[in-house]
CSV table of C-alpha atoms in Angstrom, one decimal:
chain,number,residue,atom,x,y,z
A,1,MET,CA,-0.5,-17.1,-40.5
A,2,SER,CA,0.9,-14.3,-42.5
A,3,GLN,CA,2.9,-11.4,-42.2
A,4,PHE,CA,1.9,-8.7,-40.7
A,5,LYS,CA,1.2,-5.5,-43.5
A,6,LYS,CA,0.8,-2.4,-41.0
A,7,ILE,CA,1.4,-2.3,-37.0
A,8,ALA,CA,0.3,0.5,-34.9
A,9,ILE,CA,2.0,1.2,-31.3
A,10,ALA,CA,0.1,2.0,-28.9
A,11,ASN,CA,3.6,4.5,-27.5
A,12,ARG,CA,5.6,7.2,-27.8
A,13,GLY,CA,8.8,8.3,-27.2
A,14,GLU,CA,12.3,6.0,-27.8
A,15,VAL,CA,10.1,2.8,-26.9
A,16,ALA,CA,8.6,3.6,-30.4
A,17,VAL,CA,11.6,5.0,-32.6
A,18,ARG,CA,12.5,0.7,-31.5
A,19,ILE,CA,9.0,-1.4,-32.7
A,20,ILE,CA,9.5,1.3,-35.5
A,21,LYS,CA,12.5,0.8,-36.5
A,22,ALA,CA,12.2,-3.1,-35.9
A,23,CYS,CA,9.2,-3.5,-38.7
A,24,GLU,CA,10.8,-1.4,-41.1
A,25,GLU,CA,13.4,-4.3,-40.9
A,26,MET,CA,10.4,-6.5,-41.2
A,27,GLY,CA,9.3,-5.1,-43.9
A,28,ILE,CA,6.1,-3.6,-42.1
A,29,GLU,CA,5.0,-0.4,-42.0
A,30,THR,CA,3.9,1.4,-38.5
A,31,VAL,CA,0.9,4.4,-37.8
A,32,LEU,CA,2.0,6.4,-34.7
A,33,LEU,CA,-0.2,7.0,-32.7
A,34,HIS,CA,0.4,9.9,-31.0
A,35,SER,CA,-1.2,12.9,-28.7
A,36,GLU,CA,-1.1,16.3,-29.8
A,37,ALA,CA,2.0,16.9,-27.5
A,38,ASP,CA,4.2,14.6,-30.2
A,39,ILE,CA,2.9,16.2,-33.3
A,40,GLY,CA,6.5,16.0,-34.9
A,41,SER,CA,8.3,14.0,-32.2
A,42,ARG,CA,11.6,11.7,-34.2
A,43,ALA,CA,8.3,8.7,-33.9
A,44,TYR,CA,6.7,10.7,-35.6
A,45,ARG,CA,8.5,11.5,-38.3
A,46,MET,CA,10.0,8.9,-38.4
A,47,ALA,CA,6.6,5.9,-38.6
A,48,THR,CA,4.6,5.4,-42.0
A,49,LYS,CA,1.7,7.2,-41.1
A,50,THR,CA,0.8,8.6,-38.1
A,51,ILE,CA,-3.3,9.8,-36.5
A,52,CYS,CA,-3.2,11.8,-34.0
A,53,ILE,CA,-5.7,10.0,-31.5
A,54,GLY,CA,-6.2,12.8,-28.3
A,55,PRO,CA,-4.8,15.6,-26.5
A,56,ALA,CA,-1.6,16.1,-24.3
A,57,PRO,CA,-2.9,14.8,-21.3
A,58,THR,CA,-2.9,10.8,-21.1
A,59,ALA,CA,-6.0,9.8,-20.3
A,60,GLU,CA,-7.0,11.5,-23.3
A,61,SER,CA,-5.3,9.4,-25.5
A,62,TYR,CA,-2.0,6.7,-25.1
A,63,LEU,CA,-4.5,5.0,-22.5
A,64,ASN,CA,-7.9,5.7,-24.5
A,65,ILE,CA,-8.2,1.8,-25.6
A,66,GLU,CA,-10.8,3.3,-27.9
A,67,ALA,CA,-9.3,5.9,-28.9
A,68,ASN,CA,-6.5,4.2,-29.1
A,69,ILE,CA,-7.8,1.0,-31.7
A,70,ASN,CA,-10.2,3.0,-33.8
A,71,GLY,CA,-7.5,4.8,-34.2
A,72,ALA,CA,-5.1,2.3,-35.6
A,73,LEU,CA,-8.5,0.3,-37.5
A,74,ALA,CA,-8.8,3.7,-39.6
A,75,MET,CA,-5.9,3.8,-40.6
A,76,GLY,CA,-6.0,0.7,-41.7
A,77,ALA,CA,-3.1,-1.7,-38.6
A,78,GLU,CA,-3.3,-5.5,-38.1
A,79,ALA,CA,-2.1,-5.0,-34.5
A,80,ILE,CA,-1.1,-3.0,-32.6
A,81,HIS,CA,1.9,-2.9,-30.4
A,82,PRO,CA,1.3,-1.7,-27.3
A,83,GLY,CA,5.3,-0.5,-26.2
A,84,PHE,CA,6.2,-0.9,-23.0
A,85,GLY,CA,4.1,1.6,-19.9
A,86,PHE,CA,0.5,3.3,-20.5
A,87,LEU,CA,-1.7,0.2,-22.1
A,88,SER,CA,0.8,-2.4,-22.4
A,89,GLU,CA,-0.5,-4.5,-19.0
A,90,ASN,CA,-3.7,-3.2,-19.7
A,91,ALA,CA,-6.1,-6.9,-19.8
A,92,ASP,CA,-8.9,-4.6,-20.3
A,93,PHE,CA,-6.8,-3.4,-23.4
A,94,ALA,CA,-5.3,-6.2,-25.4
A,95,GLU,CA,-9.0,-7.8,-24.9
A,96,ALA,CA,-10.9,-5.1,-25.9
A,97,VAL,CA,-7.6,-4.6,-29.8
A,98,GLU,CA,-8.1,-8.3,-29.8
A,99,LYS,CA,-11.9,-8.4,-29.9
A,100,SER,CA,-11.7,-5.3,-32.8
A,101,GLY,CA,-10.7,-8.0,-35.3
A,102,LEU,CA,-6.5,-7.0,-34.3
A,103,LYS,CA,-3.7,-8.4,-32.6
A,104,PHE,CA,-2.7,-7.5,-30.2
A,105,ILE,CA,1.4,-7.1,-29.3
A,106,GLY,CA,2.1,-9.4,-26.4
A,107,PRO,CA,0.8,-11.9,-24.5
A,108,SER,CA,-2.7,-12.6,-24.1
A,109,ALA,CA,-5.6,-11.0,-21.7
A,110,GLU,CA,-5.3,-13.6,-19.4
A,111,ALA,CA,-1.7,-14.3,-19.2
A,112,ILE,CA,-1.8,-10.5,-18.0
A,113,ARG,CA,-4.7,-10.6,-15.9
A,114,ALA,CA,-3.1,-13.6,-13.9
A,115,LEU,CA,0.8,-12.2,-13.9
A,116,GLY,CA,0.1,-8.9,-14.9
A,117,ASP,CA,-2.6,-8.4,-12.1
A,118,LYS,CA,0.7,-7.8,-8.9
A,119,VAL,CA,-2.2,-9.1,-6.9
A,120,HIS,CA,-3.0,-11.8,-8.8
A,121,CYS,CA,0.4,-12.7,-9.6
A,122,LYS,CA,0.9,-13.1,-6.2
A,123,ALA,CA,-1.4,-16.0,-5.4
A,124,LEU,CA,-0.5,-17.6,-8.5
A,125,ALA,CA,2.8,-17.4,-6.8
A,126,LYS,CA,1.6,-19.0,-3.5
A,127,GLN,CA,0.0,-22.0,-5.3
A,128,ALA,CA,3.7,-23.0,-7.2
A,129,GLY,CA,5.5,-23.2,-3.5
A,130,LEU,CA,7.3,-19.9,-5.3
A,131,PRO,CA,9.3,-17.0,-2.5
A,132,LEU,CA,6.6,-14.2,-1.4
A,133,VAL,CA,8.2,-10.8,0.5
A,134,PRO,CA,5.3,-10.9,3.4
A,135,GLY,CA,2.7,-8.6,2.4
A,136,TYR,CA,-0.7,-8.3,2.1
A,137,GLU,CA,-2.9,-8.2,-1.3
A,138,GLY,CA,-5.7,-8.8,-0.4
A,139,GLU,CA,-9.1,-7.2,-2.2
A,140,ASN,CA,-9.9,-4.4,0.7
A,141,GLN,CA,-8.6,-1.0,-0.4
A,142,ASP,CA,-9.9,0.6,2.2
A,143,VAL,CA,-7.5,3.0,3.0
A,144,ALA,CA,-7.6,2.2,7.6
A,145,HIS,CA,-7.4,-1.6,6.4
A,146,LEU,CA,-5.3,-0.9,4.3
A,147,VAL,CA,-3.3,1.8,7.0
A,148,LYS,CA,-4.4,-2.1,9.8
A,149,GLU,CA,-2.2,-4.4,7.2
A,150,ALA,CA,0.8,-2.1,7.8
A,151,GLU,CA,1.1,-1.5,10.4
A,152,ARG,CA,1.1,-5.6,11.0
A,153,ILE,CA,3.2,-6.4,8.5
A,154,GLY,CA,5.4,-4.1,9.8
A,155,TYR,CA,7.9,-1.1,8.8
A,156,PRO,CA,8.9,-0.7,7.2
A,157,VAL,CA,6.0,-0.9,4.2
A,158,ILE,CA,6.4,-0.4,1.0
A,159,VAL,CA,2.6,0.6,-1.3
A,160,LYS,CA,2.7,-1.0,-5.2
A,161,ALA,CA,-0.2,-0.4,-7.7
A,162,ALA,CA,-1.6,-3.6,-8.5
A,163,ALA,CA,-1.9,-2.8,-12.2
A,164,GLY,CA,1.4,-0.5,-12.1
A,165,GLY,CA,5.0,-0.9,-12.7
A,166,GLY,CA,7.9,2.1,-13.3
A,167,GLY,CA,7.3,2.6,-10.0
A,168,ARG,CA,4.3,4.8,-10.9
A,169,GLY,CA,2.5,4.6,-7.9
A,170,MET,CA,5.0,3.4,-6.1
A,171,LYS,CA,5.5,4.6,-1.9
A,172,LEU,CA,7.6,3.7,1.3
A,173,ILE,CA,5.5,3.6,3.9
A,174,LYS,CA,8.5,3.9,7.2
A,175,SER,CA,6.3,4.9,10.5
A,176,SER,CA,2.0,5.0,11.1
A,177,ALA,CA,2.4,8.6,11.3
A,178,GLU,CA,2.2,9.3,7.3
A,179,ALA,CA,0.5,6.1,6.3
A,180,VAL,CA,-3.3,7.3,5.4
A,181,GLU,CA,-1.6,10.3,2.9
A,182,LEU,CA,1.4,7.6,1.3
A,183,ILE,CA,-1.3,5.2,0.9
A,184,GLU,CA,-4.1,7.6,-0.6
A,185,SER,CA,-1.2,9.2,-2.6
A,186,ALA,CA,-0.5,5.5,-4.2
A,187,GLN,CA,-4.1,5.1,-5.4
A,188,ARG,CA,-4.2,8.5,-6.3
A,189,GLU,CA,-0.9,7.8,-8.9
A,190,ALA,CA,-2.0,4.2,-10.2
A,191,GLN,CA,-5.9,5.1,-11.3
A,192,SER,CA,-4.3,8.7,-13.0
A,193,ALA,CA,-0.9,6.2,-14.8
A,194,PHE,CA,-2.8,2.4,-15.8
A,195,GLY,CA,-6.9,3.5,-14.2
A,196,SER,CA,-6.9,1.2,-12.1
A,197,PRO,CA,-6.5,1.9,-8.4
A,198,LYS,CA,-5.8,-1.1,-6.2
A,199,VAL,CA,-3.2,-0.6,-4.7
A,200,PHE,CA,-1.3,-3.8,-3.0
A,201,LEU,CA,1.9,-4.3,0.4
A,202,GLU,CA,4.8,-5.5,0.9
A,203,LYS,CA,7.9,-5.7,3.8
A,204,TYR,CA,10.4,-3.0,2.4
A,205,LEU,CA,14.0,-5.3,2.2
A,206,ASP,CA,16.0,-2.6,3.0
A,207,ARG,CA,19.2,-4.5,1.7
A,208,ALA,CA,18.5,-6.0,-1.7
A,209,LYS,CA,18.6,-6.4,-4.9
A,210,HIS,CA,16.9,-6.2,-7.3
A,211,ILE,CA,17.1,-9.1,-9.4
A,212,GLU,CA,15.2,-9.5,-12.9
A,213,PHE,CA,14.7,-12.2,-15.8
A,214,GLN,CA,14.0,-12.1,-19.3
A,215,VAL,CA,11.2,-14.7,-20.7
A,216,PHE,CA,9.7,-15.5,-23.8
A,217,GLY,CA,5.9,-18.5,-24.1
A,218,ASP,CA,7.0,-18.8,-28.2
A,219,SER,CA,3.7,-19.3,-30.7
A,220,THR,CA,3.8,-22.6,-29.0
A,221,GLY,CA,3.3,-21.8,-24.9
A,222,HIS,CA,7.5,-23.4,-25.3
A,223,VAL,CA,8.4,-20.6,-22.2
A,224,ILE,CA,12.7,-20.0,-22.2
A,225,HIS,CA,14.5,-17.1,-19.8
A,226,PHE,CA,17.8,-15.3,-21.4
A,227,PHE,CA,19.2,-14.8,-18.2
A,228,ASP,CA,19.5,-12.1,-15.9
A,229,ARG,CA,19.6,-8.5,-15.2
A,230,GLU,CA,21.0,-6.5,-12.4
A,231,CYS,CA,18.5,-3.0,-11.9
A,232,SER,CA,19.3,-2.8,-8.0
A,233,VAL,CA,20.2,1.6,-9.3
A,234,GLN,CA,17.0,3.3,-9.1
A,235,ARG,CA,15.8,6.2,-7.4
A,236,ARG,CA,13.2,6.6,-6.3
A,237,HIS,CA,11.6,3.0,-7.3
A,238,GLN,CA,12.7,4.3,-10.0
A,239,LYS,CA,15.6,2.5,-12.5
A,240,ILE,CA,18.7,4.3,-13.6
A,241,ILE,CA,20.9,1.5,-14.6
A,242,GLU,CA,20.1,-2.1,-15.5
A,243,GLU,CA,23.4,-4.2,-16.8
A,244,ALA,CA,22.8,-7.6,-17.5
A,245,THR,CA,24.8,-10.0,-16.4
A,246,SER,CA,23.6,-10.0,-13.0
A,247,PRO,CA,27.5,-9.5,-10.6
A,248,SER,CA,25.1,-11.0,-7.8
A,249,LEU,CA,24.4,-14.9,-8.7
A,250,THR,CA,26.5,-17.5,-8.8
A,251,ASP,CA,26.0,-19.9,-10.8
A,252,GLU,CA,23.2,-22.2,-8.9
A,253,LEU,CA,21.7,-19.3,-8.0
A,254,ARG,CA,21.2,-18.3,-10.7
A,255,ARG,CA,20.2,-21.7,-11.6
A,256,LYS,CA,17.3,-21.9,-9.5
A,257,MET,CA,16.2,-18.3,-10.4
A,258,GLY,CA,16.3,-18.9,-14.0
A,259,GLU,CA,14.5,-22.3,-13.2
A,260,ALA,CA,11.6,-20.6,-10.8
A,261,ALA,CA,11.2,-17.2,-13.4
A,262,CYS,CA,9.8,-19.5,-16.4
A,263,ALA,CA,7.7,-21.4,-13.6
A,264,ILE,CA,5.8,-18.9,-13.3
A,265,ALA,CA,5.6,-18.1,-16.9
A,266,LYS,CA,4.5,-21.1,-17.3
A,267,LEU,CA,1.8,-21.2,-14.6
A,268,GLY,CA,0.2,-17.4,-16.4
A,269,LYS,CA,0.1,-19.7,-20.1
A,270,TYR,CA,2.5,-16.9,-20.8
A,271,LYS,CA,3.6,-16.0,-24.5
A,272,ASN,CA,5.5,-13.9,-25.6
A,273,ALA,CA,8.2,-11.4,-24.0
A,274,GLY,CA,7.8,-11.2,-20.4
A,275,THR,CA,10.1,-10.0,-17.7
A,276,VAL,CA,9.9,-12.1,-14.0
A,277,GLU,CA,11.6,-10.1,-11.2
A,278,PHE,CA,13.3,-10.7,-7.8
A,279,LEU,CA,14.5,-9.8,-4.7
A,280,LEU,CA,17.4,-10.8,-3.9
A,281,GLN,CA,19.2,-10.5,-0.2
A,282,ASP,CA,21.2,-12.7,2.2
A,283,GLY,CA,21.8,-15.3,-0.3
A,284,GLU,CA,17.7,-15.6,-0.3
A,285,PHE,CA,14.9,-14.3,-3.6
A,286,TYR,CA,11.4,-13.7,-3.4
A,287,LEU,CA,8.7,-13.1,-6.7
A,288,LEU,CA,8.0,-9.3,-6.4
A,289,GLU,CA,6.4,-9.1,-9.9
A,290,VAL,CA,5.9,-10.3,-13.1
A,291,ASN,CA,5.8,-6.8,-15.5
A,292,THR,CA,3.8,-9.0,-19.1
A,293,ARG,CA,4.6,-7.2,-22.0
A,294,LEU,CA,8.9,-5.8,-23.3
A,295,GLN,CA,10.9,-4.1,-20.6
A,296,VAL,CA,12.7,-0.6,-21.0
A,297,GLU,CA,16.0,-2.2,-20.3
A,298,HIS,CA,15.9,-5.0,-23.1
A,299,PRO,CA,18.4,-4.1,-25.0
A,300,VAL,CA,20.8,-5.2,-22.5
A,301,THR,CA,19.8,-8.6,-22.6
A,302,GLU,CA,19.7,-8.1,-26.8
A,303,GLU,CA,23.0,-7.5,-26.0
A,304,VAL,CA,24.7,-10.3,-24.6
A,305,MET,CA,22.1,-13.0,-26.2
A,306,GLY,CA,22.1,-12.0,-29.5
A,307,VAL,CA,18.4,-11.5,-30.3
A,308,ASP,CA,15.4,-9.2,-31.4
A,309,LEU,CA,13.1,-9.1,-28.6
A,310,VAL,CA,10.8,-6.8,-30.4
A,311,LYS,CA,10.7,-9.1,-33.6
A,312,MET,CA,10.5,-12.5,-32.4
A,313,GLN,CA,7.6,-10.3,-30.0
A,314,ILE,CA,6.5,-9.7,-33.7
A,315,LEU,CA,7.0,-12.5,-35.1
A,316,THR,CA,4.8,-14.9,-31.8
A,317,ALA,CA,2.0,-12.3,-33.1
A,318,GLN,CA,1.3,-13.9,-36.5
A,319,GLY,CA,2.4,-17.5,-34.6
A,320,ASP,CA,5.9,-18.4,-36.6
A,321,PHE,CA,7.9,-18.0,-34.3
A,322,VAL,CA,9.9,-21.2,-32.1
A,323,HIS,CA,12.3,-21.5,-29.4
A,324,ASP,CA,15.6,-23.9,-32.0
A,325,PRO,CA,17.4,-25.2,-29.3
A,326,LYS,CA,20.6,-25.0,-31.3
A,327,GLN,CA,20.1,-20.6,-31.2
A,328,ILE,CA,19.9,-20.1,-27.6
A,329,ARG,CA,23.0,-19.8,-25.9
A,330,ALA,CA,25.1,-19.0,-22.9
A,331,PRO,CA,25.2,-15.4,-22.2
A,332,ARG,CA,28.5,-13.6,-24.2
A,333,GLY,CA,30.0,-10.3,-21.7
A,334,HIS,CA,28.5,-7.6,-21.1
A,335,SER,CA,25.8,-5.2,-21.3
A,336,ILE,CA,25.0,-1.7,-19.3
A,337,GLU,CA,22.2,0.6,-20.0
A,338,CYS,CA,22.1,4.4,-18.6
A,339,ARG,CA,18.5,5.6,-19.0
A,340,ILE,CA,19.5,10.0,-19.9
A,341,TYR,CA,16.5,12.0,-18.1
A,342,ALA,CA,15.7,15.7,-19.2
A,343,GLU,CA,16.2,16.5,-15.4
A,344,ASN,CA,19.5,19.2,-13.7
A,345,PRO,CA,21.6,16.9,-12.1
A,346,TYR,CA,22.8,19.9,-9.6
A,347,MET,CA,19.2,21.1,-8.1
A,348,GLY,CA,17.7,17.6,-6.5
A,349,GLY,CA,16.6,16.3,-10.0
A,350,VAL,CA,14.6,18.7,-11.1
A,351,PRO,CA,12.8,18.6,-14.8
A,352,SER,CA,14.4,20.5,-17.5
A,353,THR,CA,12.1,21.6,-19.9
A,354,GLY,CA,12.4,23.2,-23.5
A,355,LEU,CA,14.2,22.8,-26.9
A,356,LEU,CA,17.1,20.7,-28.2
A,357,GLY,CA,19.5,22.0,-29.5
A,358,LYS,CA,22.7,19.7,-29.8
A,359,VAL,CA,22.1,16.2,-29.8
A,360,SER,CA,25.5,14.1,-30.0
A,361,TRP,CA,26.0,10.0,-29.3
A,362,PRO,CA,29.5,9.0,-30.2
A,363,GLU,CA,30.1,6.1,-32.2
A,364,GLY,CA,31.5,3.1,-31.8
A,365,PRO,CA,32.2,-0.3,-31.6
A,366,GLY,CA,30.0,-2.3,-28.4
A,367,ARG,CA,27.9,1.0,-28.1
A,368,ARG,CA,23.7,1.5,-28.9
A,369,TYR,CA,21.6,4.9,-28.8
A,370,GLU,CA,17.6,4.6,-28.8
A,371,TYR,CA,16.9,8.3,-28.6
A,372,GLY,CA,13.5,9.7,-29.0
A,373,PHE,CA,14.0,13.2,-29.5
A,374,GLU,CA,16.7,14.7,-31.2
A,375,LYS,CA,17.5,18.7,-32.4
A,376,GLY,CA,14.7,20.6,-33.3
A,377,ASP,CA,11.8,18.7,-30.7
A,378,THR,CA,11.3,19.8,-27.0
A,379,ILE,CA,10.7,18.7,-24.1
A,380,THR,CA,7.6,18.3,-22.8
A,381,PRO,CA,6.5,18.7,-19.2
A,382,PHE,CA,3.5,16.3,-19.7
A,383,TYR,CA,5.2,12.4,-20.4
A,384,ASP,CA,8.2,11.2,-18.4
A,385,PRO,CA,11.5,13.0,-18.5
A,386,MET,CA,13.9,9.7,-20.7
A,387,ILE,CA,14.8,10.9,-23.3
A,388,ALA,CA,17.2,8.0,-24.4
A,389,LYS,CA,19.0,5.1,-22.9
A,390,VAL,CA,22.4,4.7,-24.2
A,391,ILE,CA,24.3,1.5,-24.0
A,392,VAL,CA,27.4,-0.3,-24.8
A,393,TRP,CA,29.0,-3.4,-24.4
A,394,ASP,CA,32.2,-5.0,-23.3
A,395,GLU,CA,34.2,-9.1,-23.0
A,396,ASN,CA,33.8,-7.8,-18.9
A,397,ARG,CA,31.7,-5.7,-16.3
A,398,PRO,CA,35.3,-3.7,-15.3
A,399,ARG,CA,35.4,-2.3,-19.9
A,400,ALA,CA,31.4,-2.6,-19.7
A,401,ILE,CA,31.3,0.1,-17.3
A,402,GLN,CA,34.8,2.0,-18.3
A,403,LYS,CA,32.9,2.6,-21.9
A,404,MET,CA,30.1,3.8,-20.2
A,405,ILE,CA,31.9,6.8,-18.3
A,406,ARG,CA,34.1,7.4,-22.0
A,407,VAL,CA,31.3,7.5,-23.6
A,408,LEU,CA,28.8,9.9,-21.0
A,409,ARG,CA,31.2,11.9,-21.2
A,410,ASP,CA,31.9,11.9,-24.7
A,411,SER,CA,27.3,12.9,-25.4
A,412,VAL,CA,26.6,16.4,-26.1
A,413,VAL,CA,23.0,17.2,-25.5
A,414,PHE,CA,22.5,20.5,-25.3
A,415,GLY,CA,19.2,22.9,-24.5
A,416,VAL,CA,17.8,21.3,-21.0
A,417,HIS,CA,19.9,19.6,-18.7
A,418,THR,CA,20.5,15.7,-18.3
A,419,ASN,CA,21.8,13.4,-15.6
A,420,ILE,CA,25.1,12.0,-17.0
A,421,PRO,CA,27.3,13.9,-15.1
A,422,TYR,CA,24.7,12.4,-12.2
A,423,LEU,CA,25.2,8.6,-13.8
A,424,ILE,CA,29.2,8.8,-14.0
A,425,GLU,CA,29.6,9.3,-10.6
A,426,ILE,CA,27.5,6.4,-9.5
A,427,LEU,CA,29.9,4.3,-12.4
A,428,SER,CA,32.0,5.6,-10.3
A,429,HIS,CA,31.2,4.7,-7.0
A,430,ALA,CA,33.0,1.5,-5.6
A,431,GLU,CA,29.9,-0.4,-3.9
A,432,PHE,CA,28.7,0.2,-8.0
A,433,VAL,CA,32.2,-1.0,-9.7
A,434,ASN,CA,31.7,-3.8,-7.0
A,435,GLY,CA,28.5,-4.7,-7.5
A,436,LYS,CA,28.4,-4.4,-4.0
A,437,MET,CA,24.9,-2.0,-4.9
A,438,THR,CA,21.1,-2.4,-3.2
A,439,THR,CA,17.8,-1.4,-3.9
A,440,ARG,CA,19.0,1.9,-1.7
A,441,PHE,CA,22.6,2.4,-2.9
A,442,ILE,CA,20.5,6.3,-4.5
A,443,GLU,CA,19.6,6.1,-1.1
A,444,THR,CA,23.0,6.3,1.2
A,445,TYR,CA,25.5,7.4,-1.1
A,446,PHE,CA,23.5,10.3,-3.5
A,447,ALA,CA,20.5,11.3,-2.1
A,448,ASP,CA,22.3,14.3,-2.4
A,449,ALA,CA,21.9,17.2,-5.2
A,450,LEU,CA,25.3,16.9,-7.3
A,451,LYS,CA,27.5,19.9,-6.4
A,452,ALA,CA,27.5,22.0,-9.4
A,453,PRO,CA,31.5,22.1,-11.4
A,454,GLU,CA,33.6,25.6,-10.9
A,455,MET,CA,33.8,27.3,-14.0
A,456,GLY,CA,37.1,28.2,-15.4
A,457,GLU,CA,38.1,31.8,-16.4
A,458,LEU,CA,37.8,30.6,-20.1
A,459,GLU,CA,34.3,30.1,-19.0
A,460,LYS,CA,32.9,32.2,-17.2
A,461,GLU,CA,34.5,34.6,-20.3
A,462,ILE,CA,32.4,33.3,-22.6
A,463,SER,CA,29.1,33.1,-19.8
A,464,ALA,CA,30.0,37.1,-19.9
A,465,GLN,CA,30.0,37.1,-23.0
A,466,VAL,CA,27.1,35.0,-24.4
A,467,LEU,CA,25.2,37.5,-21.6
A,468,LYS,CA,26.3,40.1,-23.0
A,469,ALA,CA,24.5,39.3,-26.5
A,470,LEU,CA,21.2,38.4,-24.2
A,471,ARG,CA,22.0,41.4,-22.6
A,472,GLN,CA,22.0,43.3,-26.9
A,473,ASN,CA,19.5,41.4,-28.0
A,474,GLU,CA,17.2,39.9,-25.8
A,475,SER,CA,14.8,38.1,-29.0
A,476,SER,CA,18.3,36.4,-30.3
A,477,ASP,CA,17.7,32.6,-30.3
A,478,VAL,CA,21.1,32.2,-28.4
A,479,LEU,CA,19.1,31.5,-24.9
A,480,VAL,CA,17.9,28.2,-26.7
A,481,SER,CA,21.1,27.0,-27.2
A,482,SER,CA,23.9,28.2,-24.8
A,483,PRO,CA,25.8,26.0,-23.2
A,484,TRP,CA,27.0,27.8,-20.3
A,485,MET,CA,23.7,28.3,-20.1
A,486,THR,CA,21.9,24.9,-20.1
A,487,TYR,CA,24.8,22.3,-21.2
A,488,TRP,CA,26.6,19.9,-18.8
A,489,ARG,CA,30.3,20.2,-19.3
A,490,GLY,CA,33.5,19.2,-17.7
A,491,VAL,CA,33.3,15.6,-17.4
């Protein structure tokens, strides 16, 4: 197949920027399929062409299959890259894209149905004899039936969206008293985020680690893995810090889990990038789910493996990427990724929206930044509050941790609150430093909001002067750029 000349991107934010950069390196033009709320965003400015596909609500834009495909066709694109989230794991979307004559940059609709649907994936894994967390994956979605199944499994039970990921549509049920409310809430959130209210239940493992393997099926269907990532640091089931490789695996355990990851991918006749997720507890691992898409944390794998997964995705969709065994090596060094969210760490992480003032990411060896927003952009309340990813690489894990802390301390974001101080506290915690953290790490040690730092005399004086200036001129734009109003300091 000849090289794509123009690729449409059915996504937004930092992943849209990531795809645009990969296309630029490959000499491919891009079309950003965006909502009204993202006009003027960084991806909007970087894309070769843009087309608005609907208003801010995701159901009317980013989750609208017809609007995405019509936009891509209207702009003369040959393929659609879905990024992650939104329609990236929607088999109907992948199928509709192919039927329209466009190429879907991702696995086939059949593979998404087999593996991306968490319920079907578990059925397939059972056939292959892979270890699974006890649960319920049946078709009966009546709430009363799901409650009965939850009681059979035994609390605590976790309810998850069958078509989802990223923590959306996921609720932890600790007792029968809260089961009905949380199941209904999960179904509503699953419908809103993924277009399907279907959920399933799992026994909640309270001392587990979250380990995942990056798999990749080439153009011939040959599947290999690019080793593992540890993603145990999660808040409300959403990852905050990821690293490659995991500090928790022995060589033997890594080999067994890698083989299991490839086995389930091969069963799904998988092509393109995907991630097989496991829970690890007391030396035993259980298949959690397969994410049939590019993963948010893919950069840490790229850093330790020396690969470009987005480029490989595009080449595979073109039909001309085949794994070269000579190019596949063992992981080198250690990489950590932190997700930067626009939220207030001193108020329990409530979202922080507004106009970004100065934004600065400190340059240096082993540092990588992926961001969808910069100075002058507005963080809106419509979408996920992640504004950037900070990725570091160093020779070993202790050095990588220290480098990440230095980078975060030197990063500057004016205009909105960020979780940067929260991340620094996590990275400095002894349990994280020793690699002992589990999925309950945040719940155990960081359940409360951070205590706001005390202001020094100089800071108090500056604050007083700023407030005085504001009172003298309430229309002044000092309000949106004042570091003492919104910027984290003292880290």
